[in-house]
XYZ file of C-alpha atoms in Angstrom:
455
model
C 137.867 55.995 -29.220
C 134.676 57.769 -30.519
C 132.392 59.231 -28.048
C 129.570 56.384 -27.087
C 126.162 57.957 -27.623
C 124.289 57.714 -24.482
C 121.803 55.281 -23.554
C 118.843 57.025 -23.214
C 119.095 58.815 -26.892
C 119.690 55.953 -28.412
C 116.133 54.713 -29.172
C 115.406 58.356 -30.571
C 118.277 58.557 -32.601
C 118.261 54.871 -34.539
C 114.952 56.236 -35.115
C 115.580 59.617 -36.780
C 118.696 57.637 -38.554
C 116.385 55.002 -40.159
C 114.171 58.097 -41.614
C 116.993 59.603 -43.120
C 118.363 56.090 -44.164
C 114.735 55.806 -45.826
C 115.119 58.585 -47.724
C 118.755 58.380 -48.580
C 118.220 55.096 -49.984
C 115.958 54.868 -52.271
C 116.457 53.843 -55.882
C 117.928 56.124 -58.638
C 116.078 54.562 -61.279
C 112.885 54.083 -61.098
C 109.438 54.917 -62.868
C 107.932 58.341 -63.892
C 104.480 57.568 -62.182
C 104.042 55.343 -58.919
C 100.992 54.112 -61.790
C 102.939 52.534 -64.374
C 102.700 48.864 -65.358
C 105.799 46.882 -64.439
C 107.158 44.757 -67.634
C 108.685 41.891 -65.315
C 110.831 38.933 -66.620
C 110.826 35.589 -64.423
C 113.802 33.423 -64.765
C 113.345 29.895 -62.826
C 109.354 29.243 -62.651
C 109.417 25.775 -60.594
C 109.398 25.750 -56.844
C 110.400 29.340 -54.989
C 110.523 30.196 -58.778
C 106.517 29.325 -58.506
C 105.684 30.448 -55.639
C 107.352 34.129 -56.249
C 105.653 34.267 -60.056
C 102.348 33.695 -57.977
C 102.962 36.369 -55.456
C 104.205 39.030 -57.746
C 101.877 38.564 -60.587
C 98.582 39.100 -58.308
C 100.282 42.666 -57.379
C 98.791 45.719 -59.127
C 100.409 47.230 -62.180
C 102.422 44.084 -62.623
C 102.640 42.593 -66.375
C 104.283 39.167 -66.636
C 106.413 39.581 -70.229
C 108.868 36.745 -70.271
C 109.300 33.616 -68.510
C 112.005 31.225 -68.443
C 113.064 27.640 -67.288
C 115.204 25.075 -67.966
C 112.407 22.378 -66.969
C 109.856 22.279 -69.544
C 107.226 20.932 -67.271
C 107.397 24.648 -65.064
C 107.636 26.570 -68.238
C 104.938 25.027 -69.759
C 103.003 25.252 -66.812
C 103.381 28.714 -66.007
C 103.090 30.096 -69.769
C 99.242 28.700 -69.403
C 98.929 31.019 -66.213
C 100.244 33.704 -68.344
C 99.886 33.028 -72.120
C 100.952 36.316 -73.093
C 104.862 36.021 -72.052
C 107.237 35.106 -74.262
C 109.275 31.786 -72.958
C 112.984 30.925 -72.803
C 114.937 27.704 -71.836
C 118.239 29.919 -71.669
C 118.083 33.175 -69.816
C 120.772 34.625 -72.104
C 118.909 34.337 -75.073
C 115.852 36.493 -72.770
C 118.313 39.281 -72.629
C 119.295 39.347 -75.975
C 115.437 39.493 -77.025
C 113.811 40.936 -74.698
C 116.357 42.281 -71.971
C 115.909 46.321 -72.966
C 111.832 45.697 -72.920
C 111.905 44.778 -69.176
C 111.428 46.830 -66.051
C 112.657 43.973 -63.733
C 113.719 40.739 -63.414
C 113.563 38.100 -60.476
C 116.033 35.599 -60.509
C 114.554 32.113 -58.380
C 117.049 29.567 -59.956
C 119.550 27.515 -58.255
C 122.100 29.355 -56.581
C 125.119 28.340 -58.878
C 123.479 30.299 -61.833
C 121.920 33.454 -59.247
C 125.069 35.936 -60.339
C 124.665 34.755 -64.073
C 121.017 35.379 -64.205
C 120.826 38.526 -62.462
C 123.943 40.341 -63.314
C 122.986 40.933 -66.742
C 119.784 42.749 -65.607
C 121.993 45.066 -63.525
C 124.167 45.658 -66.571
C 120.960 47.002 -68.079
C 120.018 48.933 -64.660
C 116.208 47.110 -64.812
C 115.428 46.180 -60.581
C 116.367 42.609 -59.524
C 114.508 40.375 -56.607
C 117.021 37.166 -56.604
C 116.622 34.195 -54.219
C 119.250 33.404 -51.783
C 121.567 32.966 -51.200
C 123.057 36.159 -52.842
C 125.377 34.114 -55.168
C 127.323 31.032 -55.292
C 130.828 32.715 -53.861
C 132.292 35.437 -52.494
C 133.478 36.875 -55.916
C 130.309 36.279 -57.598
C 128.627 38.050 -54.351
C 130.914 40.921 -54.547
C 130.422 41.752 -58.432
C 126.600 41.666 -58.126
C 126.691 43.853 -55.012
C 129.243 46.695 -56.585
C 127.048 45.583 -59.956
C 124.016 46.607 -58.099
C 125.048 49.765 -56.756
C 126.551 50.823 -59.609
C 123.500 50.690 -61.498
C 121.075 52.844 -58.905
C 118.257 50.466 -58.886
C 116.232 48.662 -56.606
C 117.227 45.002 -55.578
C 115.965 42.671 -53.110
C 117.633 38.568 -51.977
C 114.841 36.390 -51.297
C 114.649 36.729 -47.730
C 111.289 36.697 -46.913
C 111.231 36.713 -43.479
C 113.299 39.555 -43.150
C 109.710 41.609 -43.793
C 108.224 39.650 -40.497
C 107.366 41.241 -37.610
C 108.799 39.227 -35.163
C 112.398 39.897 -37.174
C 111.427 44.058 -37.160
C 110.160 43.252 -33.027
C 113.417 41.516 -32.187
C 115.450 44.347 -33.941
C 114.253 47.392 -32.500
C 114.654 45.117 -28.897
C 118.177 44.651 -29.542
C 118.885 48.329 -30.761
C 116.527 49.872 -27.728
C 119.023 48.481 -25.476
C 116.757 45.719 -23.997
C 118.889 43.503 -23.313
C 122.424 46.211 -22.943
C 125.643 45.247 -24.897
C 125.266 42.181 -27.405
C 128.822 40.455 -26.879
C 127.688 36.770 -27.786
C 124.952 35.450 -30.042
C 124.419 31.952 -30.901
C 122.758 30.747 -33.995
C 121.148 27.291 -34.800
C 119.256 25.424 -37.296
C 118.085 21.493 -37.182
C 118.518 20.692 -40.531
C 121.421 18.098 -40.849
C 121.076 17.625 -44.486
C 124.628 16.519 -46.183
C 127.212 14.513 -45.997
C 126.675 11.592 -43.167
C 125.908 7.722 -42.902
C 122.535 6.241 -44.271
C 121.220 5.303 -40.393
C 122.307 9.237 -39.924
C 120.308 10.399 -43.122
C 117.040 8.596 -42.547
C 117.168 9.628 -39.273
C 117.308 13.296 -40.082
C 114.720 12.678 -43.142
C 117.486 13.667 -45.811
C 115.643 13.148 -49.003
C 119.423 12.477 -50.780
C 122.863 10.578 -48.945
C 125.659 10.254 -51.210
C 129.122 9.485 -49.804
C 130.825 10.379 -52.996
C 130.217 11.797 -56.912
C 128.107 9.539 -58.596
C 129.930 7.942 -61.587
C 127.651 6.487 -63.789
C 126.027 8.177 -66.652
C 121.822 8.265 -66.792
C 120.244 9.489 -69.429
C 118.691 13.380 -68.614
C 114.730 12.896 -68.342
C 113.222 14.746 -71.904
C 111.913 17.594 -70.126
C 115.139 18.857 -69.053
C 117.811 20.754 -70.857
C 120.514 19.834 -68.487
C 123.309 21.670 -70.062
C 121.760 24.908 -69.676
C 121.017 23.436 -65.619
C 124.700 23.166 -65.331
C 125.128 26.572 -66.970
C 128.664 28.000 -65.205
C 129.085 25.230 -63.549
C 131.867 22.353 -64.045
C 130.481 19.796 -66.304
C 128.696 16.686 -64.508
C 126.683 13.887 -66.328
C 123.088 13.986 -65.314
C 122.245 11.771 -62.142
C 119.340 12.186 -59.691
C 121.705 12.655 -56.884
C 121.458 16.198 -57.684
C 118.390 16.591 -59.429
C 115.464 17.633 -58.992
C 115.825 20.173 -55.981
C 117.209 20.572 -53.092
C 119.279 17.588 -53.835
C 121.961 19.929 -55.762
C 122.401 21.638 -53.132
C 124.684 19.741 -51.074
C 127.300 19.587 -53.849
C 129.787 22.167 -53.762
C 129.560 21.985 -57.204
C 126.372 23.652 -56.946
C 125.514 24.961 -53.691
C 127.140 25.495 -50.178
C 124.863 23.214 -47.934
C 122.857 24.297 -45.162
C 125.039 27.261 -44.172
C 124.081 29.361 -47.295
C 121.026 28.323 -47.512
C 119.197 28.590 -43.957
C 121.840 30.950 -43.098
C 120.566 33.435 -45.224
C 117.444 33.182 -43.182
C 118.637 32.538 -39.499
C 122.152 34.665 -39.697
C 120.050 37.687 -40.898
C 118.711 38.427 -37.698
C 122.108 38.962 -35.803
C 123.579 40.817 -38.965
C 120.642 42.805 -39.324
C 120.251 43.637 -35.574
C 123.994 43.778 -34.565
C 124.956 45.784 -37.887
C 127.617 43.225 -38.495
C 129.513 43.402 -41.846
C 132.724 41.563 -42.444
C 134.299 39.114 -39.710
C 137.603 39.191 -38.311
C 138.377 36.163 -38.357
C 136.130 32.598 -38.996
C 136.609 28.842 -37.614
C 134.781 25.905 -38.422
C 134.869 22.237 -36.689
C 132.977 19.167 -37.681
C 132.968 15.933 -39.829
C 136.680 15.670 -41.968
C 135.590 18.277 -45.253
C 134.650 15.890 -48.350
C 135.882 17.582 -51.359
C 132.341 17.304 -53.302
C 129.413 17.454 -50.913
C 128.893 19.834 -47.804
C 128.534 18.392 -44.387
C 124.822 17.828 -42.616
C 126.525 18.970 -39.097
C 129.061 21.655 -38.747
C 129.943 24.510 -36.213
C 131.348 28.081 -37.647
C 132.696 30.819 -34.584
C 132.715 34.325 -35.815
C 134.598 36.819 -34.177
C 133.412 40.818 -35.171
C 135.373 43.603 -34.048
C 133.848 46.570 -32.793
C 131.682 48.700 -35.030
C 131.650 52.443 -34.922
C 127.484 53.246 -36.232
C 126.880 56.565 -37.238
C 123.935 58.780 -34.959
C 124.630 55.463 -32.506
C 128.001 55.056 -31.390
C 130.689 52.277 -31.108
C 129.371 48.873 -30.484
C 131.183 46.024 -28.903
C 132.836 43.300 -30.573
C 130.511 40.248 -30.748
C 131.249 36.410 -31.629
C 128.682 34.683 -33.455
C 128.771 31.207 -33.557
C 126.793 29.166 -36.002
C 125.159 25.290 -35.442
C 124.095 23.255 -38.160
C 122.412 19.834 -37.550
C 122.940 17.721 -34.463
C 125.683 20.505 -33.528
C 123.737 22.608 -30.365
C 125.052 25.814 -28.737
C 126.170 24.347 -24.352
C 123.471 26.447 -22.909
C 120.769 24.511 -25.274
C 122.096 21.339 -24.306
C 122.331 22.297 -20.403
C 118.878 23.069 -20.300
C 119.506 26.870 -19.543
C 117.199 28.429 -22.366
C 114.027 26.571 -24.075
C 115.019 23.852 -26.434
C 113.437 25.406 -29.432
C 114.317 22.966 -32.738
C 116.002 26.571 -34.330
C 117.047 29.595 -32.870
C 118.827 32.753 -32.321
C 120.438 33.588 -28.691
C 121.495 37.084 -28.256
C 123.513 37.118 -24.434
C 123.596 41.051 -23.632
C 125.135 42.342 -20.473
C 121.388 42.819 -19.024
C 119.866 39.245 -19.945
C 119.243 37.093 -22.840
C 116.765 37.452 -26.272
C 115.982 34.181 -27.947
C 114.107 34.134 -31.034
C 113.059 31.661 -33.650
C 110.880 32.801 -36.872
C 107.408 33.612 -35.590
C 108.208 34.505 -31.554
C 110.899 35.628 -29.010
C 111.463 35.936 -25.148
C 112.920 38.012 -22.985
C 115.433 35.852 -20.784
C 115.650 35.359 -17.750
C 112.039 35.829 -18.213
C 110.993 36.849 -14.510
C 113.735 40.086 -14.797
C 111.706 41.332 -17.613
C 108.444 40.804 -15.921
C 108.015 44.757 -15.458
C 109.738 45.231 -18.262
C 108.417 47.965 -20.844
C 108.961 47.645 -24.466
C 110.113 50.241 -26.778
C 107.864 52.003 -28.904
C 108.081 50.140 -32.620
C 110.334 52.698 -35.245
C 111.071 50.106 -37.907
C 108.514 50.767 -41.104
C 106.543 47.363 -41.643
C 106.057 46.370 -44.950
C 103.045 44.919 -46.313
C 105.277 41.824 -47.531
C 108.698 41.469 -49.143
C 107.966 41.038 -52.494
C 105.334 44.209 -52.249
C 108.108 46.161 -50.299
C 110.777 45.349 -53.989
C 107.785 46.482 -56.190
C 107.497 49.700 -54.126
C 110.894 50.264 -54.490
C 110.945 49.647 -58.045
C 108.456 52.529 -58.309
C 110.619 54.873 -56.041
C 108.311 54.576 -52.876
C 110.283 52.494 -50.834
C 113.462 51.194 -49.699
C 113.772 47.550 -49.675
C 114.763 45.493 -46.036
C 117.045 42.912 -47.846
C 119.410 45.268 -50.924
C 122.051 43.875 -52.481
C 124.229 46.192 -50.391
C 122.759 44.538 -47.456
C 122.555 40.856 -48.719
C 125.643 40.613 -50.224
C 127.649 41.453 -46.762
C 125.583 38.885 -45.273
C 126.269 36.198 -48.234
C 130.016 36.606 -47.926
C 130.265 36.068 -44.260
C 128.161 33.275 -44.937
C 130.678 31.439 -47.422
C 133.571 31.899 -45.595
C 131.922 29.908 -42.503
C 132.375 27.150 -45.452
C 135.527 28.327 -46.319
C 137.422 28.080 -42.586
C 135.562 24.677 -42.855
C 136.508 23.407 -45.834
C 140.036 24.145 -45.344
C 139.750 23.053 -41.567
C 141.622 25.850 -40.026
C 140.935 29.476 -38.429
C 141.223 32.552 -41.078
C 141.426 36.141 -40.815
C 139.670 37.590 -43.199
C 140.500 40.617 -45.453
C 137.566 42.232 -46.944
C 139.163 45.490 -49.140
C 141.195 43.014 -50.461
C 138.984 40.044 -50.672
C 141.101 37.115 -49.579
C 141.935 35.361 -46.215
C 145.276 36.667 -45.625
C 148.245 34.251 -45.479
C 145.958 31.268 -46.487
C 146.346 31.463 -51.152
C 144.774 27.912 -50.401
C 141.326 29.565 -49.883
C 141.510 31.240 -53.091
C 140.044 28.328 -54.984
C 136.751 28.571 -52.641
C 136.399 32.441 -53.409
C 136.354 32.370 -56.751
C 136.058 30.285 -59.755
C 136.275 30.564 -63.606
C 133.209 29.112 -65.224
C 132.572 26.852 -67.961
C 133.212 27.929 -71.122
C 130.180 29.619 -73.014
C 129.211 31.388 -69.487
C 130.682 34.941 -68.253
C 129.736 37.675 -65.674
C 130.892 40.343 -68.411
């Protein structure tokens, strides 16, 4: 067994390692001048689609160039913000026109199309910010992460709170030592949108309850090119029991419910903080699996073996256990921690962190009372969208890379996976399949429709 590095060098040493990680890091293509004006293409414009276009188009040195949307209503809306870019209904034909014009692309479409949108942007090494989650398997995730690295440039998943300070406060906790050796963390989110009865929907304010694949064929509304919606995906007739958003995504077909989506978010802070990669092994218990929609209440245990961190030492294996909807970790539901709606519960060998977005404590909170906080050595960026542009320009490294988010997307999935095929698996990373188990191979990867390729 490697040597573990003491306790009291720790908090210098993650330090010093996340300088050198800084540097090592950052992007092999990027601009001549931090001063340059970034050409930057927006694919999706409705929605987080909006809401980034906003954000990043009120940076400086950004130049809006191309925007495109399957929705006429967003496109048309967004080209009067920014008259100037050229506008596209199919993201392919963007490429082909414009694609060697751009410096950078962000991807805020829904997550079935993420790997077809942004991969060809990484064939073309131009920087890619792409909502999460990462992509809509673990094959798609894979090719965009080795896609990514392969082309040197800087990449971000559309984590935003991953730039908080409560998420940097609660990570430099957990690697001071505050709380000693994770072994169990507890994840859980209140959603419970998904498969369940109509008392059970309106009671959890789902805005869509479906019980099986609508069969009847309506008419798409004019302003939507619903063939290029569907893009890879298996062909569906229109029906507005996945459209407009979020509806889609509690269709397999198109998304992976609440796990890949809020997971992305809550999951991050264990993965981040905890250095977790790939799982051992994965099971999942809830409602029977319905082949087409994902459920609105699950449970997913992770089990991670020990990790062996360079300048930190070997860290202990940890199990992870995700709760989605009315499903609650014991402790919650014995009163022994606050009964925060969402949460993360880190149990270390010298107390208890629990966090939620915006705050944390220190548990059992009277042992901490003299308790005195490490100084902060995580860099703070001014936001995460800023934190991709300054990466784009060589000046930064981003929190949330492709080599980073795609990791955290795959162990993501196969909590769906384990659950979908209701047994335990053991998962094989190298090799990318859950060994013994070909039955999973159907939820890892899938050929898309024809007209549609990752190249």
């Amino acid at each position: 067994m490697p040597p573990v590095i003491p306790r009291t060098t720790r908090r210098d040493l993650l330090a010093k390692a996340a300088a050198i990680s800084a540097v090592s890091a950052l992007p092999e293509v990027s601009f001549a001048s931090p001063n340059d004006r970034m050409k930057i293409a927006f694919i999706g414009t409705g929605g987080r689609g909006g809401s980034n276009l906003q954000t990043i188009a009120k940076s400086e040195g950004v130049d809006v160039v191309a925007l495109c949307d399957v929705d006429s209503r967003f496109l048309t809306s967004a080209g009067n913000k920014f008259p100037r870019a050229k506008q596209f209904q199919d993201f392919r034909k963007l490429y082909d026109d414009i694609g060697n014009d751009v410096d950078a692309v962000v991807v805020s479409t829904p997550e079935h199309t993420h790997a077809y949108a942004a991969m060809p942007a990484l064939q073309l090494a131009k920087h890619v910010y792409c909502e999460k989650p990462l992509a809509y398997n673990i094959d798609e995730t894979r090719r965009l992460t080795k896609a990514a690295q392969k082309a040197g440039v800087a990449t971000q998943m559309g984590t935003q709170i991953h730039a908080s300070k409560n998420y940097h406060r609660v990570v430099e906790l957990i690697q001071s030592d505050a709380i000693g050796d994770v072994s169990e963390v507890h994840v859980w989110v209140s959603r419970a949108w998904g498969l369940q009865s109509q008392e059970a929907a309106k009671k959890n304010r789902d805005i869509s309850n479906a019980s099986s694949r609508p069969q009847e064929t309506i008419t798409p509304p004019a302003y939507l090119n619903w063939d290029l919606w569907l893009g890879p995906a298996p062909y569906r007739p229109f029906h507005q029991a996945y459209f407009p958003g979020p509806k889609w995504y509690r269709w397999w077909d198109f998304g992976n419910g609440t796990m890949s989506d809020l997971g992305s978010h809550w999951n991050d802070l264990p993965f981040w903080a905890l250095r977790l990669d790939a799982p051992r092994t994965v099971e999942a218990s809830g409602p029977p699996a319905h082949p087409e929609i994902a459920p609105a209440s699950m449970t997913a245990v992770y089990e991670y073996d020990a990790r062996d961190i360079p300048s930190v030492g070997r860290l202990p294996p940890v199990t992870m256990t995700w709760h989605q909807g009315t499903h609650k970790p014991e402790i919650w539901k014995q009163g022994g921690i606050p009964k925060w709606g969402s949460g993360v519960l880190f149990i270390g060998s010298k107390g208890m962190l629990l966090s939620d977005y915006r705050k944390h404590l220190l548990l059992p909170e009277n042992e901490f009372k003299d308790f005195t906080p490490p100084e902060p050595f995580l860099p703070t960026p001014a936001g995460h969208h800023q934190q991709w542009l300054d990466a784009c320009r060589g000046n930064a490294v981003t929190g949330s890379p492709f080599s980073y988010a795609g990791p955290l997307t795959e162990a993501n999935h196969l909590g769906n996976v384990a659950y979908r095929l209701g047994k335990k698996i053991t998962w094989d990373k190298d090799a990318m399949e859950c060994i013994g188990c070909p039955e999973a191979q159907p939820l890892l990867k899938r050929e898309p429709r024809s007209g549609w390729s990752l190249g």
